[in-house]
PDB file of C-alpha atoms in Angstrom:
ATOM      1  CA  MET A  69       0.002   0.032   0.007  1.00  0.00           C
ATOM      2  CA  ILE A  70       1.371   3.408  -0.974  1.00  0.00           C
ATOM      3  CA  HIS A  71      -0.066   6.687   0.296  1.00  0.00           C
ATOM      4  CA  VAL A  72       0.540   9.440  -2.277  1.00  0.00           C
ATOM      5  CA  TYR A  73       0.111  13.122  -1.472  1.00  0.00           C
ATOM      6  CA  PHE A  74      -0.211  15.360  -4.563  1.00  0.00           C
ATOM      7  CA  ILE A  75       0.425  19.111  -4.531  1.00  0.00           C
ATOM      8  CA  ARG A  76      -0.069  21.167  -7.656  1.00  0.00           C
ATOM      9  CA  HIS A  77       2.520  23.705  -8.718  1.00  0.00           C
ATOM     10  CA  GLY A  78       1.958  27.418  -8.110  1.00  0.00           C
ATOM     11  CA  GLN A  79       0.489  29.899 -10.572  1.00  0.00           C
ATOM     12  CA  THR A  80       2.121  30.706 -13.919  1.00  0.00           C
ATOM     13  CA  GLN A  81       1.388  33.407 -16.437  1.00  0.00           C
ATOM     14  CA  TRP A  82      -0.322  30.856 -18.687  1.00  0.00           C
ATOM     15  CA  ASN A  83      -2.584  29.829 -15.772  1.00  0.00           C
ATOM     16  CA  CYS A  84      -3.683  33.471 -15.584  1.00  0.00           C
ATOM     17  CA  GLU A  85      -4.339  33.473 -19.297  1.00  0.00           C
ATOM     18  CA  LYS A  86      -6.215  30.124 -19.061  1.00  0.00           C
ATOM     19  CA  ARG A  87      -3.905  28.539 -21.638  1.00  0.00           C
ATOM     20  CA  LEU A  88      -3.314  24.785 -21.716  1.00  0.00           C
ATOM     21  CA  GLN A  89       0.305  24.476 -20.613  1.00  0.00           C
ATOM     22  CA  GLY A  90       0.886  20.799 -20.968  1.00  0.00           C
ATOM     23  CA  ARG A  91       4.596  20.173 -21.526  1.00  0.00           C
ATOM     24  CA  THR A  92       5.449  23.800 -22.271  1.00  0.00           C
ATOM     25  CA  ASP A  93       8.013  24.733 -19.656  1.00  0.00           C
ATOM     26  CA  ILE A  94       6.530  27.875 -18.101  1.00  0.00           C
ATOM     27  CA  PRO A  95       8.025  29.168 -14.791  1.00  0.00           C
ATOM     28  CA  LEU A  96       6.035  30.303 -11.776  1.00  0.00           C
ATOM     29  CA  ASN A  97       5.007  33.956 -11.810  1.00  0.00           C
ATOM     30  CA  ASP A  98       5.402  36.226  -8.822  1.00  0.00           C
ATOM     31  CA  VAL A  99       1.901  35.344  -7.514  1.00  0.00           C
ATOM     32  CA  GLY A 100       2.731  31.659  -7.793  1.00  0.00           C
ATOM     33  CA  LYS A 101       5.984  32.070  -5.841  1.00  0.00           C
ATOM     34  CA  THR A 102       4.119  34.009  -3.121  1.00  0.00           C
ATOM     35  CA  GLN A 103       1.341  31.370  -2.987  1.00  0.00           C
ATOM     36  CA  ILE A 104       3.743  28.474  -2.509  1.00  0.00           C
ATOM     37  CA  SER A 105       5.993  30.351  -0.078  1.00  0.00           C
ATOM     38  CA  ALA A 106       2.950  30.828   2.189  1.00  0.00           C
ATOM     39  CA  TYR A 107       2.234  27.094   2.397  1.00  0.00           C
ATOM     40  CA  GLN A 108       3.059  25.444   5.741  1.00  0.00           C
ATOM     41  CA  LEU A 109       3.521  21.709   5.216  1.00  0.00           C
ATOM     42  CA  PRO A 110       2.698  19.554   8.272  1.00  0.00           C
ATOM     43  CA  GLU A 111       5.798  17.897   9.732  1.00  0.00           C
ATOM     44  CA  HIS A 112       4.790  14.401   8.597  1.00  0.00           C
ATOM     45  CA  LEU A 113       4.659  15.654   5.028  1.00  0.00           C
ATOM     46  CA  LEU A 114       8.092  17.307   5.201  1.00  0.00           C
ATOM     47  CA  THR A 115       9.876  14.134   6.280  1.00  0.00           C
ATOM     48  CA  MET A 116       8.677  11.717   3.658  1.00  0.00           C
ATOM     49  CA  PRO A 117      10.250  11.154   0.185  1.00  0.00           C
ATOM     50  CA  TRP A 118       9.188  13.680  -2.442  1.00  0.00           C
ATOM     51  CA  PHE A 119       9.131  13.582  -6.223  1.00  0.00           C
ATOM     52  CA  ASN A 120       8.397  16.308  -8.739  1.00  0.00           C
ATOM     53  CA  SER A 121       7.606  16.719 -12.404  1.00  0.00           C
ATOM     54  CA  PRO A 122      10.636  17.666 -14.510  1.00  0.00           C
ATOM     55  CA  LEU A 123       8.930  20.904 -15.618  1.00  0.00           C
ATOM     56  CA  LEU A 124      10.326  24.116 -14.116  1.00  0.00           C
ATOM     57  CA  ARG A 125       7.054  25.178 -12.451  1.00  0.00           C
ATOM     58  CA  ALA A 126       6.952  21.966 -10.419  1.00  0.00           C
ATOM     59  CA  GLN A 127      10.670  22.100  -9.565  1.00  0.00           C
ATOM     60  CA  GLN A 128      10.352  25.694  -8.343  1.00  0.00           C
ATOM     61  CA  THR A 129       7.305  24.681  -6.270  1.00  0.00           C
ATOM     62  CA  ALA A 130       9.214  21.814  -4.645  1.00  0.00           C
ATOM     63  CA  GLU A 131      12.127  24.164  -3.799  1.00  0.00           C
ATOM     64  CA  LEU A 132       9.768  26.730  -2.282  1.00  0.00           C
ATOM     65  CA  LEU A 133       8.040  24.019  -0.236  1.00  0.00           C
ATOM     66  CA  GLY A 134      11.402  23.181   1.271  1.00  0.00           C
ATOM     67  CA  VAL A 135      11.163  19.472   0.455  1.00  0.00           C
ATOM     68  CA  ASN A 136      14.076  17.321  -0.724  1.00  0.00           C
ATOM     69  CA  SER A 137      12.568  16.220  -3.986  1.00  0.00           C
ATOM     70  CA  GLN A 138      13.709  14.031  -6.868  1.00  0.00           C
ATOM     71  CA  VAL A 139      12.720  14.598 -10.483  1.00  0.00           C
ATOM     72  CA  GLU A 140      10.293  11.949 -11.833  1.00  0.00           C
ATOM     73  CA  VAL A 141       9.400  11.967 -15.495  1.00  0.00           C
ATOM     74  CA  ALA A 142       6.143  10.041 -14.888  1.00  0.00           C
ATOM     75  CA  LEU A 143       4.811  13.137 -13.101  1.00  0.00           C
ATOM     76  CA  ILE A 144       5.111  15.438 -16.133  1.00  0.00           C
ATOM     77  CA  GLU A 145       1.861  17.174 -17.161  1.00  0.00           C
ATOM     78  CA  MET A 146      -0.512  15.671 -19.682  1.00  0.00           C
ATOM     79  CA  ASN A 147       0.578  16.227 -23.254  1.00  0.00           C
ATOM     80  CA  TRP A 148      -2.040  18.471 -24.866  1.00  0.00           C
ATOM     81  CA  GLY A 149      -0.515  18.032 -28.335  1.00  0.00           C
ATOM     82  CA  ASP A 150      -1.899  20.486 -30.900  1.00  0.00           C
ATOM     83  CA  TRP A 151      -4.079  22.113 -28.247  1.00  0.00           C
ATOM     84  CA  GLU A 152      -1.137  23.277 -26.104  1.00  0.00           C
ATOM     85  CA  GLY A 153      -0.822  27.062 -25.707  1.00  0.00           C
ATOM     86  CA  ASN A 154      -4.511  27.631 -26.583  1.00  0.00           C
ATOM     87  CA  THR A 155      -7.436  28.438 -24.312  1.00  0.00           C
ATOM     88  CA  LEU A 156     -10.527  26.206 -24.339  1.00  0.00           C
ATOM     89  CA  GLN A 157     -12.487  29.145 -25.717  1.00  0.00           C
ATOM     90  CA  GLN A 158     -10.058  29.467 -28.667  1.00  0.00           C
ATOM     91  CA  LEU A 159     -10.229  25.745 -29.417  1.00  0.00           C
ATOM     92  CA  SER A 160     -14.009  25.765 -29.289  1.00  0.00           C
ATOM     93  CA  SER A 161     -14.165  28.734 -31.665  1.00  0.00           C
ATOM     94  CA  GLN A 162     -11.594  27.311 -34.127  1.00  0.00           C
ATOM     95  CA  ASP A 163     -13.233  23.964 -34.643  1.00  0.00           C
ATOM     96  CA  PRO A 164     -16.433  23.602 -32.594  1.00  0.00           C
ATOM     97  CA  ILE A 165     -17.336  20.165 -34.021  1.00  0.00           C
ATOM     98  CA  ASP A 166     -13.982  18.519 -33.310  1.00  0.00           C
ATOM     99  CA  PHE A 167     -13.783  20.188 -29.891  1.00  0.00           C
ATOM    100  CA  ALA A 168     -17.249  18.899 -28.925  1.00  0.00           C
ATOM    101  CA  LYS A 169     -16.324  15.351 -30.118  1.00  0.00           C
ATOM    102  CA  GLN A 170     -13.170  15.430 -28.041  1.00  0.00           C
ATOM    103  CA  GLU A 171     -14.931  16.762 -24.933  1.00  0.00           C
ATOM    104  CA  ALA A 172     -17.538  13.986 -25.266  1.00  0.00           C
ATOM    105  CA  LEU A 173     -14.755  11.420 -24.850  1.00  0.00           C
ATOM    106  CA  GLY A 174     -14.132  12.443 -21.227  1.00  0.00           C
ATOM    107  CA  LEU A 175     -11.420  10.259 -19.845  1.00  0.00           C
ATOM    108  CA  ASP A 176     -10.376   9.323 -23.363  1.00  0.00           C
ATOM    109  CA  LEU A 177     -10.167  12.892 -24.699  1.00  0.00           C
ATOM    110  CA  ARG A 178      -6.968  12.986 -26.754  1.00  0.00           C
ATOM    111  CA  PRO A 179      -5.996  16.000 -28.832  1.00  0.00           C
ATOM    112  CA  ALA A 180      -3.934  15.337 -31.989  1.00  0.00           C
ATOM    113  CA  GLY A 181      -0.340  14.653 -30.921  1.00  0.00           C
ATOM    114  CA  GLY A 182      -1.309  14.466 -27.237  1.00  0.00           C
ATOM    115  CA  GLU A 183      -2.369  11.932 -24.638  1.00  0.00           C
ATOM    116  CA  SER A 184      -5.613  11.219 -22.821  1.00  0.00           C
ATOM    117  CA  PRO A 185      -6.263  11.503 -19.074  1.00  0.00           C
ATOM    118  CA  ARG A 186      -6.595   7.707 -19.061  1.00  0.00           C
ATOM    119  CA  LEU A 187      -3.048   7.381 -20.453  1.00  0.00           C
ATOM    120  CA  VAL A 188      -1.802   9.883 -17.867  1.00  0.00           C
ATOM    121  CA  ALA A 189      -3.329   7.814 -15.034  1.00  0.00           C
ATOM    122  CA  GLU A 190      -1.807   4.640 -16.453  1.00  0.00           C
ATOM    123  CA  ARG A 191       1.635   6.287 -16.662  1.00  0.00           C
ATOM    124  CA  VAL A 192       1.545   7.466 -13.051  1.00  0.00           C
ATOM    125  CA  SER A 193       0.052   4.167 -11.813  1.00  0.00           C
ATOM    126  CA  ASP A 194       2.808   2.158 -13.538  1.00  0.00           C
ATOM    127  CA  TRP A 195       5.453   4.353 -11.856  1.00  0.00           C
ATOM    128  CA  VAL A 196       3.903   4.028  -8.395  1.00  0.00           C
ATOM    129  CA  GLU A 197       3.504   0.272  -8.801  1.00  0.00           C
ATOM    130  CA  ALA A 198       7.146  -0.060  -9.762  1.00  0.00           C
ATOM    131  CA  LEU A 199       8.442   1.800  -6.682  1.00  0.00           C
ATOM    132  CA  ASP A 200      10.658  -0.374  -4.536  1.00  0.00           C
ATOM    133  CA  ILE A 201       8.480  -0.883  -1.446  1.00  0.00           C
ATOM    134  CA  THR A 202      10.477  -1.909   1.576  1.00  0.00           C
ATOM    135  CA  LYS A 203       7.674  -1.315   4.090  1.00  0.00           C
ATOM    136  CA  VAL A 204       4.148  -2.617   4.312  1.00  0.00           C
ATOM    137  CA  GLU A 205       2.886   0.949   4.046  1.00  0.00           C
ATOM    138  CA  GLN A 206       4.800   3.820   2.450  1.00  0.00           C
ATOM    139  CA  ARG A 207       4.082   7.530   2.053  1.00  0.00           C
ATOM    140  CA  ILE A 208       5.377   9.730  -0.690  1.00  0.00           C
ATOM    141  CA  GLY A 209       4.725  13.281  -1.862  1.00  0.00           C
ATOM    142  CA  CYS A 210       4.442  14.468  -5.467  1.00  0.00           C
ATOM    143  CA  VAL A 211       4.617  17.983  -6.817  1.00  0.00           C
ATOM    144  CA  SER A 212       2.847  17.809 -10.141  1.00  0.00           C
ATOM    145  CA  HIS A 213       0.071  19.282 -12.241  1.00  0.00           C
ATOM    146  CA  LYS A 214      -3.713  19.618 -12.394  1.00  0.00           C
ATOM    147  CA  GLY A 215      -3.919  17.118 -15.241  1.00  0.00           C
ATOM    148  CA  ILE A 216      -2.079  14.475 -13.142  1.00  0.00           C
ATOM    149  CA  ILE A 217      -4.225  15.080 -10.079  1.00  0.00           C
ATOM    150  CA  ARG A 218      -7.491  14.996 -12.042  1.00  0.00           C
ATOM    151  CA  ALA A 219      -6.515  11.743 -13.806  1.00  0.00           C
ATOM    152  CA  ILE A 220      -5.753  10.028 -10.513  1.00  0.00           C
ATOM    153  CA  TYR A 221      -8.888  11.463  -8.954  1.00  0.00           C
ATOM    154  CA  ALA A 222     -10.943  10.072 -11.919  1.00  0.00           C
ATOM    155  CA  CYS A 223      -9.454   6.618 -11.299  1.00  0.00           C
ATOM    156  CA  ALA A 224     -10.138   6.806  -7.565  1.00  0.00           C
ATOM    157  CA  THR A 225     -13.804   7.804  -8.037  1.00  0.00           C
ATOM    158  CA  ASN A 226     -14.617   5.940 -11.308  1.00  0.00           C
ATOM    159  CA  TRP A 227     -15.443   9.364 -12.720  1.00  0.00           C
ATOM    160  CA  ASN A 228     -15.436   9.276 -16.517  1.00  0.00           C
ATOM    161  CA  MET A 229     -14.688  13.011 -16.693  1.00  0.00           C
ATOM    162  CA  LEU A 230     -18.118  13.684 -18.192  1.00  0.00           C
ATOM    163  CA  GLY A 231     -20.247  16.060 -16.188  1.00  0.00           C
ATOM    164  CA  LYS A 232     -19.336  17.434 -12.805  1.00  0.00           C
ATOM    165  CA  PRO A 233     -16.902  15.474 -10.631  1.00  0.00           C
ATOM    166  CA  PRO A 234     -18.206  13.923  -7.405  1.00  0.00           C
ATOM    167  CA  HIS A 235     -16.065  16.330  -5.294  1.00  0.00           C
ATOM    168  CA  LYS A 236     -14.674  19.833  -5.748  1.00  0.00           C
ATOM    169  CA  LEU A 237     -10.895  19.791  -5.620  1.00  0.00           C
ATOM    170  CA  ASP A 238      -9.023  22.806  -4.238  1.00  0.00           C
ATOM    171  CA  TYR A 239      -5.739  22.943  -6.101  1.00  0.00           C
ATOM    172  CA  HIS A 240      -4.190  25.074  -3.338  1.00  0.00           C
ATOM    173  CA  CYS A 241      -4.437  22.049  -1.063  1.00  0.00           C
ATOM    174  CA  ALA A 242      -2.825  18.618  -0.892  1.00  0.00           C
ATOM    175  CA  GLN A 243      -4.767  15.632  -2.189  1.00  0.00           C
ATOM    176  CA  HIS A 244      -4.141  12.325  -0.429  1.00  0.00           C
ATOM    177  CA  PHE A 245      -4.732   9.042  -2.353  1.00  0.00           C
ATOM    178  CA  CYS A 246      -3.867   5.429  -1.678  1.00  0.00           C
ATOM    179  CA  PHE A 247      -2.602   2.985  -4.295  1.00  0.00           C
ATOM    180  CA  GLU A 248      -2.982  -0.684  -3.559  1.00  0.00           C
ATOM    181  CA  GLY A 249      -3.464  -3.731  -5.752  1.00  0.00           C
ATOM    182  CA  GLY A 250      -3.413  -1.657  -8.904  1.00  0.00           C
ATOM    183  CA  ARG A 251      -6.237   0.622  -7.725  1.00  0.00           C
ATOM    184  CA  TRP A 252      -6.502   4.191  -6.471  1.00  0.00           C
ATOM    185  CA  SER A 253      -8.700   5.335  -3.639  1.00  0.00           C
ATOM    186  CA  ILE A 254      -9.297   8.654  -1.887  1.00  0.00           C
ATOM    187  CA  VAL A 255      -7.949   9.048   1.658  1.00  0.00           C
ATOM    188  CA  GLU A 256      -8.431  12.761   2.153  1.00  0.00           C
ATOM    189  CA  LEU A 257      -9.118  15.632  -0.256  1.00  0.00           C
ATOM    190  CA  ASN A 258      -8.313  19.309   0.120  1.00  0.00           C
ATOM    191  CA  ILE A 259      -5.813  19.125   2.957  1.00  0.00           C
ATOM    192  CA  PRO A 260      -5.025  22.762   3.894  1.00  0.00           C
ATOM    193  CA  LEU A 261      -1.441  23.861   3.421  1.00  0.00           C
TER     194      LEU A 261
END
């Protein structure tokens, strides 16, 4: 059994502009740095092993959190392919029919050249499953992205990403999931930081 705590990176300029960042390596903006610097991680979170996405915004967040974190490629944001750098409004205006078809796929939405949330969840699950577990129960922290957290959340709740999710996630909080026997479950959502 592995307990995994996810924290999303701080704000970037593209977050403000509502652009799909994906793999584009955007740094934190000043607001993002201030947000993360204000977080107070509980002691038990500070002392466990931490991993972060290789993207700069996640690395900067890990540094500001004061955790000793290792880069993990599996935690990189969802690849938005041809959609990257655009807003949802732009995409909907450019090709409303294709956009609607993609949205209707929910968990299997996959822009040209990109990956689906289902593939993201499989990538992260494979990595967690392959971790060398020396204890019966282990706890790790991950500094990652909204796309990663939503994909894991969808697995944990059997949400197909169509319609509203069963819970409202606060991305300024930690999200605590458990991975056991190839399955994700929710332990605690929206843990204040």
